[in-house]
Coordinates of C-alpha atoms in Angstrom, one line a residue:
Chain A
X1 CA -2.5 31.4 24.6
X2 CA 1.1 30.0 24.6
X3 CA 2.9 29.1 27.8
X4 CA 6.4 27.7 28.1
X5 CA 7.3 26.6 31.6
X6 CA 11.0 26.0 32.0
X7 CA 11.1 24.2 28.6
X8 CA 14.3 22.4 27.6
X9 CA 14.7 20.8 24.2
X10 CA 17.8 18.7 23.4
X11 CA 18.0 17.1 20.0
X12 CA 19.5 13.7 19.8
X13 CA 23.3 13.8 19.5
X14 CA 23.4 17.5 20.2
X15 CA 26.1 18.9 22.4
X16 CA 24.0 21.6 24.0
X17 CA 20.2 22.0 24.3
X18 CA 18.5 23.9 21.5
X19 CA 16.3 25.5 24.1
X20 CA 17.3 25.7 27.8
X21 CA 14.9 26.3 30.7
X22 CA 12.8 28.8 28.7
X23 CA 9.7 30.2 30.4
X24 CA 7.4 32.7 28.8
X25 CA 3.8 33.4 28.2
X26 CA 2.1 34.9 25.2
X27 CA -1.4 36.2 25.9
X28 CA -4.3 36.0 23.6
X29 CA -4.2 38.7 20.9
X30 CA -0.5 39.6 21.4
X31 CA 2.0 40.2 18.6
X32 CA 5.5 38.9 19.5
X33 CA 8.8 39.0 17.7
X34 CA 11.3 36.3 18.5
X35 CA 14.8 37.3 17.6
X36 CA 18.2 35.8 17.9
X37 CA 21.0 34.4 15.8
X38 CA 20.7 31.2 13.7
X39 CA 20.7 28.3 16.1
X40 CA 19.5 30.4 19.0
X41 CA 16.3 28.3 19.3
X42 CA 13.7 30.4 17.5
X43 CA 12.6 27.7 15.2
X44 CA 12.7 25.1 17.9
X45 CA 10.2 27.2 19.9
X46 CA 7.8 27.3 17.0
X47 CA 8.3 23.6 16.3
X48 CA 7.5 22.8 20.0
X49 CA 4.3 25.0 19.8
X50 CA 2.9 22.9 16.9
X51 CA 4.1 19.7 18.5
X52 CA 6.4 19.0 15.6
X53 CA 8.9 18.3 18.4
X54 CA 8.3 17.3 22.0
X55 CA 10.0 19.1 24.8
X56 CA 12.7 17.2 26.6
X57 CA 11.5 18.6 29.9
X58 CA 9.2 21.4 31.1
X59 CA 5.7 21.9 29.8
X60 CA 4.3 23.6 26.7
X61 CA 0.7 24.8 26.8
X62 CA -0.8 25.9 23.6
X63 CA -4.5 26.9 23.2
X64 CA -5.3 25.2 26.5
X65 CA -3.5 21.9 25.6
X66 CA -0.5 20.4 27.4
X67 CA 1.5 19.3 24.5
X68 CA 3.7 16.8 26.2
X69 CA 0.7 14.8 27.3
X70 CA -1.2 15.3 24.0
X71 CA -1.7 12.0 22.2
X72 CA -0.6 11.8 18.6
X73 CA -4.1 11.5 17.3
X74 CA -5.1 14.8 18.9
X75 CA -2.2 16.7 17.3
X76 CA -4.2 17.4 14.1
X77 CA -6.9 19.2 16.2
X78 CA -4.2 21.3 17.8
X79 CA -2.8 22.3 14.4
X80 CA -6.2 23.3 13.2
X81 CA -6.0 26.1 15.7
X82 CA -2.6 27.3 14.6
X83 CA -1.7 28.8 11.3
X84 CA 1.9 28.5 10.2
X85 CA 3.9 30.5 7.7
X86 CA 7.5 29.9 6.6
X87 CA 10.3 31.7 4.9
X88 CA 10.0 29.5 1.8
X89 CA 6.2 29.9 1.4
X90 CA 5.7 26.1 0.8
X91 CA 3.0 26.5 -1.8
X92 CA 2.0 23.6 -4.1
X93 CA 3.3 24.5 -7.6
X94 CA 0.6 22.5 -9.4
X95 CA -2.3 24.3 -7.8
X96 CA -3.7 27.7 -8.4
X97 CA -3.8 30.4 -5.7
X98 CA -7.4 29.5 -4.9
X99 CA -6.6 25.7 -4.9
X100 CA -3.6 26.3 -2.6
X101 CA -5.8 28.1 0.0
X102 CA -8.7 25.7 -0.5
X103 CA -6.4 22.7 0.0
X104 CA -6.0 23.6 3.7
X105 CA -9.8 23.4 4.1
X106 CA -10.3 20.4 1.9
X107 CA -7.9 18.2 3.8
X108 CA -9.7 18.8 7.1
X109 CA -13.0 18.0 5.6
X110 CA -14.7 21.3 5.1
X111 CA -17.7 21.4 2.8
X112 CA -17.5 22.8 -0.7
X113 CA -19.9 25.6 0.2
X114 CA -17.8 26.7 3.1
X115 CA -14.7 26.6 0.9
X116 CA -16.4 28.6 -1.9
X117 CA -17.3 31.3 0.7
X118 CA -14.2 31.4 2.9
X119 CA -11.4 31.3 0.3
X120 CA -12.3 34.4 -1.6
X121 CA -12.9 36.2 1.7
X122 CA -9.5 35.3 2.9
X123 CA -7.8 36.2 -0.4
X124 CA -9.5 39.6 -0.1
X125 CA -8.0 40.0 3.4
X126 CA -4.5 39.3 2.2
X127 CA -5.0 41.5 -0.9
X128 CA -5.0 38.9 -3.5
X129 CA -8.5 39.2 -4.9
X130 CA -8.4 38.8 -8.7
X131 CA -5.4 36.5 -8.6
X132 CA -7.3 33.3 -7.7
X133 CA -6.5 31.5 -10.9
X134 CA -2.8 32.3 -11.0
X135 CA -0.1 29.7 -10.3
X136 CA 2.6 30.3 -7.7
X137 CA 5.3 30.7 -10.3
X138 CA 3.4 33.5 -11.8
X139 CA 3.5 35.5 -8.6
X140 CA 6.1 37.7 -7.0
X141 CA 7.7 36.6 -3.7
X142 CA 5.5 38.9 -1.7
X143 CA 2.4 37.7 -3.4
X144 CA 3.4 34.1 -2.8
X145 CA 3.9 34.8 0.9
X146 CA 0.4 36.3 0.9
X147 CA -1.0 33.1 -0.5
X148 CA 0.8 31.2 2.3
X149 CA -0.6 33.6 4.9
X150 CA -4.1 33.2 3.4
X151 CA -3.7 29.4 3.6
X152 CA -2.6 29.8 7.3
X153 CA -5.5 31.9 8.3
X154 CA -8.3 30.5 6.1
X155 CA -9.5 28.2 8.9
X156 CA -9.5 31.2 11.3
X157 CA -6.9 29.9 13.7
X158 CA -6.4 31.5 17.2
X159 CA -2.6 31.6 16.7
X160 CA -0.5 32.5 13.7
X161 CA 3.2 31.3 13.8
X162 CA 5.5 32.8 11.3
X163 CA 9.1 31.5 10.9
X164 CA 11.1 34.2 9.2
X165 CA 8.3 35.1 6.8
X166 CA 10.2 38.0 5.3
X167 CA 13.5 36.1 5.0
X168 CA 13.2 35.8 1.2
X169 CA 11.7 39.2 0.5
X170 CA 13.1 42.7 -0.1
X171 CA 12.6 45.4 2.6
X172 CA 9.6 47.1 1.1
X173 CA 7.8 43.8 0.6
X174 CA 8.8 42.6 4.0
X175 CA 7.2 45.7 5.6
X176 CA 4.0 45.0 3.7
X177 CA 3.9 41.4 4.8
X178 CA 4.4 42.4 8.5
X179 CA 1.7 45.1 8.1
X180 CA -0.6 42.3 6.9
X181 CA 0.4 40.2 9.9
X182 CA -0.3 43.2 12.1
X183 CA -3.7 43.7 10.6
X184 CA -4.5 40.0 11.1
X185 CA -3.3 40.4 14.7
X186 CA -5.6 43.4 15.2
X187 CA -8.6 41.2 14.3
X188 CA -7.8 39.0 17.3
X189 CA -5.3 36.5 16.2
X190 CA -2.2 35.9 18.3
X191 CA 0.9 36.3 16.1
X192 CA 4.3 35.0 16.9
X193 CA 7.0 35.8 14.4
X194 CA 10.6 34.6 14.4
X195 CA 12.8 37.0 12.5
X196 CA 16.2 38.2 11.6
X197 CA 14.9 41.4 10.2
X198 CA 16.1 44.2 12.5
X199 CA 14.5 46.9 10.5
X200 CA 11.1 45.3 10.8
X201 CA 11.5 44.7 14.6
X202 CA 12.7 48.3 15.1
X203 CA 9.9 49.7 13.1
X204 CA 7.0 47.9 14.5
X205 CA 8.0 48.1 18.2
X206 CA 6.2 45.0 19.4
X207 CA 7.0 42.7 22.3
X208 CA 10.5 41.2 21.6
X209 CA 11.7 37.9 23.0
X210 CA 15.4 37.4 22.4
X211 CA 17.0 34.0 22.5
X212 CA 20.7 33.3 22.7
X213 CA 22.1 29.8 22.5
X214 CA 18.8 28.4 23.6
X215 CA 18.4 30.7 26.6
X216 CA 15.9 33.5 26.9
X217 CA 17.9 36.7 27.4
X218 CA 15.4 39.4 26.9
X219 CA 11.6 39.8 27.0
X220 CA 10.7 43.4 26.3
X221 CA 7.5 45.0 25.3
X222 CA 8.0 47.5 22.5
X223 CA 11.6 46.5 22.2
X224 CA 14.1 46.9 19.4
X225 CA 16.1 44.2 17.6
X226 CA 18.9 44.5 20.1
X227 CA 22.6 43.8 20.0
X228 CA 23.1 40.1 20.5
X229 CA 23.4 39.3 16.8
X230 CA 26.2 41.8 16.6
X231 CA 28.7 39.3 17.9
X232 CA 29.5 38.2 14.4
X233 CA 28.0 40.9 12.2
X234 CA 28.9 39.1 8.9
X235 CA 26.6 36.3 9.7
X236 CA 23.8 38.5 10.5
X237 CA 24.2 40.4 7.3
X238 CA 24.3 37.2 5.3
X239 CA 21.2 35.9 6.9
X240 CA 19.4 39.1 6.3
X241 CA 20.2 38.7 2.7
X242 CA 20.7 42.4 2.4
X243 CA 24.4 43.2 2.4
X244 CA 23.6 46.8 1.5
X245 CA 22.5 47.3 5.1
X246 CA 26.0 47.0 6.3
X247 CA 26.4 50.7 5.6
X248 CA 23.2 51.7 7.4
X249 CA 24.5 54.1 10.0
X250 CA 21.6 53.6 12.5
X251 CA 22.1 49.9 12.2
X252 CA 25.9 49.8 12.7
X253 CA 25.5 52.3 15.5
X254 CA 23.3 49.9 17.3
X255 CA 25.5 47.0 16.5
X256 CA 28.8 48.3 17.6
Chain B
X1 CA -12.7 15.1 2.9
X2 CA -15.1 15.4 0.0
X3 CA -15.5 12.4 -2.3
X4 CA -14.9 14.5 -5.4
X5 CA -11.8 16.1 -4.0
X6 CA -10.6 12.6 -2.9
X7 CA -11.2 11.2 -6.4
X8 CA -9.4 14.1 -8.0
X9 CA -6.4 13.6 -5.8
X10 CA -6.4 9.9 -6.5
X11 CA -6.5 10.2 -10.3
X12 CA -3.9 13.0 -10.1
X13 CA -1.6 11.0 -7.9
X14 CA -1.8 7.9 -10.2
X15 CA -1.1 10.1 -13.3
X16 CA 1.9 11.8 -11.7
X17 CA 3.3 8.4 -10.8
X18 CA 2.2 6.5 -13.9
X19 CA 5.3 4.3 -14.5
X20 CA 5.3 3.1 -10.9
X21 CA 1.6 2.5 -11.0
X22 CA 2.0 0.5 -14.1
X23 CA 4.7 -1.6 -12.6
X24 CA 2.6 -2.4 -9.6
X25 CA -0.3 -3.3 -11.9
X26 CA 1.9 -5.7 -13.9
X27 CA 3.7 -7.3 -11.0
X28 CA 0.4 -7.8 -9.2
X29 CA -1.1 -9.2 -12.4
X30 CA 1.7 -11.8 -12.9
X31 CA 1.8 -12.9 -9.2
X32 CA -2.0 -13.2 -9.1
X33 CA -2.0 -15.1 -12.4
X34 CA 0.5 -17.6 -11.0
X35 CA -1.5 -17.9 -7.8
X36 CA -4.7 -18.4 -9.8
X37 CA -3.0 -21.1 -11.9
X38 CA -1.9 -22.9 -8.8
X39 CA -5.3 -22.8 -7.3
X40 CA -6.9 -23.8 -10.6
X41 CA -4.5 -26.7 -11.0
X42 CA -5.6 -28.0 -7.6
X43 CA -9.2 -27.7 -8.6
X44 CA -8.3 -29.6 -11.7
X45 CA -6.9 -32.4 -9.6
X46 CA -10.0 -32.4 -7.5
X47 CA -12.2 -32.5 -10.6
X48 CA -10.2 -35.4 -12.1
X49 CA -10.3 -37.3 -8.8
X50 CA -14.1 -37.0 -8.7
X51 CA -14.3 -38.1 -12.3
X52 CA -11.8 -40.9 -12.1
X53 CA -12.5 -42.4 -8.7
X54 CA -16.0 -43.0 -9.9
X55 CA -14.6 -45.0 -12.8
X56 CA -11.7 -46.6 -10.9
X57 CA -11.5 -50.3 -11.6
X58 CA -9.6 -53.2 -10.2
X59 CA -8.3 -55.5 -12.9
X60 CA -7.9 -59.2 -12.1
X61 CA -5.7 -60.5 -14.8
X62 CA -6.0 -64.2 -15.6
X63 CA -3.4 -66.5 -16.9
X64 CA -3.0 -67.3 -20.5
X65 CA -0.8 -69.8 -22.3
X66 CA 2.9 -68.7 -21.7
X67 CA 1.8 -66.0 -19.2
X68 CA 4.6 -63.9 -17.7
X69 CA 2.9 -63.7 -14.3
X70 CA 4.8 -65.8 -11.8
X71 CA 1.5 -66.9 -10.2
X72 CA 0.4 -68.6 -13.4
X73 CA 3.4 -70.9 -13.5
X74 CA 3.0 -70.9 -17.3
X75 CA -0.5 -72.5 -17.2
X76 CA -3.6 -70.9 -18.6
X77 CA -6.6 -70.4 -16.3
X78 CA -9.1 -73.2 -16.7
X79 CA -12.8 -72.6 -17.5
X80 CA -13.8 -73.9 -14.1
X81 CA -11.4 -71.6 -12.3
X82 CA -12.8 -68.7 -14.4
X83 CA -16.4 -69.5 -13.4
X84 CA -15.4 -69.9 -9.8
X85 CA -13.8 -66.4 -9.8
X86 CA -16.9 -65.0 -11.4
X87 CA -19.1 -66.5 -8.8
X88 CA -16.8 -65.2 -6.0
X89 CA -16.9 -61.7 -7.5
X90 CA -20.7 -61.8 -7.7
X91 CA -20.9 -62.6 -4.0
X92 CA -18.9 -59.5 -3.2
X93 CA -21.6 -57.1 -4.3
X94 CA -21.2 -54.5 -2.7
X95 CA -18.5 -53.2 -2.5
X96 CA -18.2 -54.5 -6.0
X97 CA -20.6 -52.7 -8.4
X98 CA -20.0 -54.1 -11.8
X99 CA -18.1 -57.0 -13.3
X100 CA -16.9 -56.9 -16.8
X101 CA -15.0 -59.6 -18.6
X102 CA -12.4 -58.5 -21.1
X103 CA -10.7 -61.1 -23.3
X104 CA -7.2 -61.0 -24.5
X105 CA -8.3 -60.1 -28.0
X106 CA -10.5 -57.3 -26.7
X107 CA -7.7 -55.9 -24.5
X108 CA -5.4 -55.9 -27.5
X109 CA -8.0 -54.1 -29.6
X110 CA -8.6 -51.5 -26.9
X111 CA -4.9 -50.9 -26.5
X112 CA -4.4 -50.3 -30.3
X113 CA -7.3 -47.9 -30.3
X114 CA -6.0 -45.9 -27.3
X115 CA -2.4 -45.7 -28.6
X116 CA -3.2 -45.3 -32.3
X117 CA -1.0 -42.2 -32.4
X118 CA 1.9 -44.0 -30.8
X119 CA 4.5 -46.4 -32.3
X120 CA 3.6 -48.7 -29.3
X121 CA 0.5 -49.7 -31.2
X122 CA 2.5 -51.4 -33.9
X123 CA 5.0 -53.0 -31.7
X124 CA 2.6 -54.6 -29.3
X125 CA 1.4 -58.2 -29.9
X126 CA -1.7 -59.8 -28.6
X127 CA 0.4 -62.2 -26.6
X128 CA 1.4 -59.4 -24.2
X129 CA -2.2 -59.1 -23.1
X130 CA -4.3 -61.3 -20.8
X131 CA -7.9 -62.1 -20.2
X132 CA -9.2 -60.1 -17.2
X133 CA -12.1 -59.3 -15.0
X134 CA -12.6 -55.6 -14.7
X135 CA -14.3 -54.8 -11.5
X136 CA -15.7 -51.4 -10.6
X137 CA -16.3 -50.5 -7.0
X138 CA -19.0 -48.6 -5.1
X139 CA -16.2 -46.9 -3.2
X140 CA -12.7 -46.3 -4.5
X141 CA -11.3 -47.0 -1.0
X142 CA -12.5 -50.6 -0.9
X143 CA -10.1 -51.9 -3.4
X144 CA -8.0 -53.6 -0.8
X145 CA -10.7 -56.1 0.0
X146 CA -10.8 -57.2 -3.6
X147 CA -7.0 -57.3 -3.9
X148 CA -6.5 -59.4 -0.7
X149 CA -9.3 -61.8 -1.8
X150 CA -8.0 -62.5 -5.3
X151 CA -4.3 -62.0 -5.0
X152 CA -2.8 -65.5 -5.4
X153 CA -6.1 -67.2 -6.0
X154 CA -6.0 -70.2 -8.4
X155 CA -6.0 -69.0 -12.0
X156 CA -5.3 -65.3 -11.1
X157 CA -2.1 -63.9 -12.6
X158 CA -2.1 -60.5 -11.0
X159 CA -4.5 -58.0 -9.4
X160 CA -4.0 -54.4 -10.3
X161 CA -5.7 -51.4 -8.8
X162 CA -6.0 -48.5 -11.1
X163 CA -6.4 -46.1 -8.2
X164 CA -2.7 -46.6 -7.4
X165 CA -1.8 -45.5 -11.0
X166 CA -4.1 -42.5 -10.7
X167 CA -2.7 -41.6 -7.3
X168 CA 0.7 -41.4 -8.7
X169 CA -0.6 -39.1 -11.4
X170 CA -2.5 -36.9 -9.0
X171 CA 0.6 -36.6 -6.8
X172 CA 2.4 -35.3 -9.8
X173 CA -0.3 -32.8 -10.5
X174 CA -0.3 -31.8 -6.9
X175 CA 3.4 -31.1 -7.0
X176 CA 2.9 -29.0 -10.1
X177 CA 0.1 -26.9 -8.5
X178 CA 2.1 -26.4 -5.3
X179 CA 5.0 -25.4 -7.4
X180 CA 2.9 -22.7 -9.1
X181 CA 1.7 -21.5 -5.7
X182 CA 5.2 -21.4 -4.4
X183 CA 6.3 -19.4 -7.4
X184 CA 3.3 -17.1 -6.9
X185 CA 4.4 -16.6 -3.3
X186 CA 7.7 -15.3 -4.6
X187 CA 6.0 -13.0 -7.0
X188 CA 3.7 -11.8 -4.2
X189 CA 6.9 -11.0 -2.2
X190 CA 8.1 -9.0 -5.3
X191 CA 4.8 -7.3 -5.4
X192 CA 4.9 -6.4 -1.7
X193 CA 8.5 -5.0 -2.0
X194 CA 7.5 -3.0 -5.1
X195 CA 4.4 -1.6 -3.4
X196 CA 6.5 -0.6 -0.4
X197 CA 9.1 1.0 -2.7
X198 CA 6.5 2.8 -4.7
X199 CA 4.8 4.2 -1.6
X200 CA 8.2 5.3 -0.1
X201 CA 9.1 7.1 -3.3
X202 CA 5.7 8.6 -3.6
X203 CA 5.7 9.8 0.0
X204 CA 9.1 11.3 -0.7
X205 CA 8.1 13.1 -3.9
X206 CA 5.0 14.4 -2.1
X207 CA 6.6 15.4 1.1
X208 CA 5.7 19.1 0.5
X209 CA 2.1 18.2 0.1
X210 CA 1.9 15.9 3.1
X211 CA 3.9 18.4 5.1
X212 CA 1.3 21.1 4.4
X213 CA -1.5 18.6 5.2
X214 CA 0.1 17.9 8.6
X215 CA 0.6 21.6 9.3
X216 CA -3.0 22.6 8.6
X217 CA -4.1 19.7 10.8
X218 CA -5.2 17.0 8.4
X219 CA -5.8 13.7 10.3
X220 CA -3.4 10.8 9.8
X221 CA -6.1 9.0 7.9
X222 CA -6.6 11.8 5.5
X223 CA -2.9 12.0 4.8
X224 CA -2.4 8.3 4.3
X225 CA -5.6 7.4 2.5
X226 CA -4.5 8.6 -0.9
X227 CA -1.4 6.4 -0.7
X228 CA -3.5 3.4 0.4
X229 CA -6.1 4.1 -2.3
X230 CA -3.5 4.4 -5.0
X231 CA -1.8 1.1 -4.1
X232 CA -5.2 -0.6 -3.7
X233 CA -6.4 0.7 -7.1
X234 CA -3.3 -0.3 -9.0
X235 CA -3.1 -3.8 -7.4
X236 CA -6.8 -4.4 -7.8
X237 CA -6.4 -3.5 -11.5
X238 CA -3.5 -6.0 -11.6
X239 CA -5.7 -8.6 -10.0
X240 CA -8.6 -8.0 -12.4
X241 CA -6.2 -8.3 -15.4
X242 CA -4.9 -11.6 -13.8
X243 CA -8.5 -12.8 -13.5
X244 CA -9.1 -11.9 -17.2
X245 CA -5.9 -13.9 -18.2
X246 CA -7.0 -16.9 -16.1
X247 CA -10.5 -16.7 -17.7
X248 CA -8.9 -16.7 -21.1
X249 CA -6.6 -19.5 -20.2
X250 CA -9.4 -21.7 -19.0
X251 CA -11.9 -20.6 -21.7
X252 CA -9.5 -21.0 -24.7
X253 CA -6.6 -23.1 -23.4
X254 CA -8.5 -25.7 -21.4
X255 CA -12.0 -25.4 -22.8
X256 CA -11.0 -24.7 -26.4
X257 CA -8.0 -26.9 -26.8
X258 CA -7.3 -29.4 -24.0
X259 CA -10.8 -30.7 -23.6
X260 CA -11.0 -31.4 -27.3
X261 CA -7.6 -33.1 -27.3
X262 CA -8.4 -35.3 -24.3
X263 CA -12.0 -36.0 -24.7
X264 CA -12.4 -38.6 -21.9
X265 CA -11.1 -36.3 -19.1
X266 CA -13.0 -33.9 -17.0
X267 CA -11.7 -30.4 -17.0
X268 CA -12.2 -27.3 -14.9
X269 CA -14.4 -24.6 -16.4
X270 CA -14.9 -20.9 -16.3
X271 CA -16.9 -21.4 -13.1
X272 CA -13.8 -22.5 -11.3
X273 CA -12.1 -19.2 -12.3
X274 CA -15.0 -17.4 -10.6
X275 CA -14.5 -19.7 -7.5
X276 CA -10.9 -18.7 -7.1
X277 CA -11.6 -15.0 -7.8
X278 CA -12.6 -14.1 -4.2
X279 CA -9.3 -15.6 -2.9
X280 CA -7.2 -13.7 -5.5
X281 CA -9.1 -10.4 -5.0
X282 CA -9.3 -10.7 -1.2
X283 CA -5.6 -11.6 -1.1
X284 CA -4.6 -8.6 -3.2
X285 CA -6.7 -6.3 -1.1
X286 CA -5.2 -7.6 2.1
X287 CA -1.6 -7.4 0.8
X288 CA -2.1 -3.8 -0.6
X289 CA -3.7 -2.5 2.6
X290 CA -1.3 -4.2 5.0
X291 CA 1.8 -3.2 3.0
X292 CA 0.8 0.4 2.6
X293 CA -0.1 0.6 6.3
X294 CA 3.2 -0.7 7.4
X295 CA 5.2 1.4 4.9
X296 CA 3.3 4.5 5.8
X297 CA 3.9 4.0 9.5
X298 CA 7.6 4.1 8.8
X299 CA 7.7 6.9 6.3
X300 CA 4.8 9.2 7.0
X301 CA 4.8 10.1 10.6
X302 CA 2.9 12.9 12.1

């Protein structure tokens, strides 16, 4: 479904490549965590997969398309097969839950009857039925992320990319969100989730791809969060946004 | 994208950006009003040319007692000379159409009538005028034949071609109309810059929305169309207002005032406003579409 073949990405004026000679393959229907410190290249991988960026060298294949050769006008078609979720939800504040989800279909020209049918269905899947008429600011963080997920999957994409979807959420809510992603994965969607959340990674035991300074350092099925991020623990704790976890014995045991 | 959804986004977009939309409307209106005035002034010149060239006359002034014309050498034209000139003129039909004799007294009377609102009328004396043959031509361009034949002929003081006087006036009108067009070009430049700024600002304030559209795979056209449409709608509104102003100017300014003040002049009418309308509207459409396309190419990449 997603194939990186010795992909290197160097941003203009950068001293080292954001991604260096990364090769990996994600099969249809897999659930993959991408872990690593900030700046390790997780987001770059996802940005390459939706052709937000082009690889400097190597080839990226997504849903059967070679992205380096993909002309600009075909990029929208690629993106219709990929759902994307971010840490900051990216909802439109002036639109209701229903309108936010419907927006994704309206702008790709779906008919009103399809929208009227699909949007409520999708909202049911993410557990938001009954909240169609709410505005984003009236919802909790977890609910807002559900809206974002609904918007990402409403067009039934083959791939769902999530860039730290739980970064702004408390541990319990994070777990619910990943459970939702897991459920979506079970219905056949390939899910790739970049995350800092070691608890989540350790709990769900999926395939883990670890990046360090742009290099792939680990690709392990059923792996844990790993130790790389322990180099400067303070940073990781800040990023996790949960300073309380510093005292977590299991966690520090792993780290040190 | 559904038409209803599209329309809703368009109206919503214009409302969110009302002050910018209004400024685009006003600047477009003023620039198009100036452009329209320039075009109408040119049509006015054409209308007057048509009108006046049909009436253009060559005046052959004869000598009177104490005439100031050097060719007269102070002697009045004799009756024989006058009859000879008449016969010569009659032979030249065509290009001569009509011959009309105006005596010194008649010329003086006509002058006083024409300048009755001016102090000149009281200052002038009959002695300043001369007897003349007024000759109208079948074609305005043929005046040279008449001039060359009669200039310096015995009994002729001076030959004057009215077309030369008119041409000087039309040249002046032409400068005025081109001036208006040049000013309007400056205003169009203002309008273009304002449109570009508006689009850039709007694109920035809606980057979240356009970002989502790109992520879910909306085509470039779908993402850019609202911007183009908003610019087009505001500028077309400005152009319509300009056309309204032009219509009012011609209807009430020219039709209601000027044509009554200057009865013996032909003026443009409301029909001429309609004739320049396609240019104004077409120009605005072109400017809006091209400007937004260029701006969006820079600020709204996939």
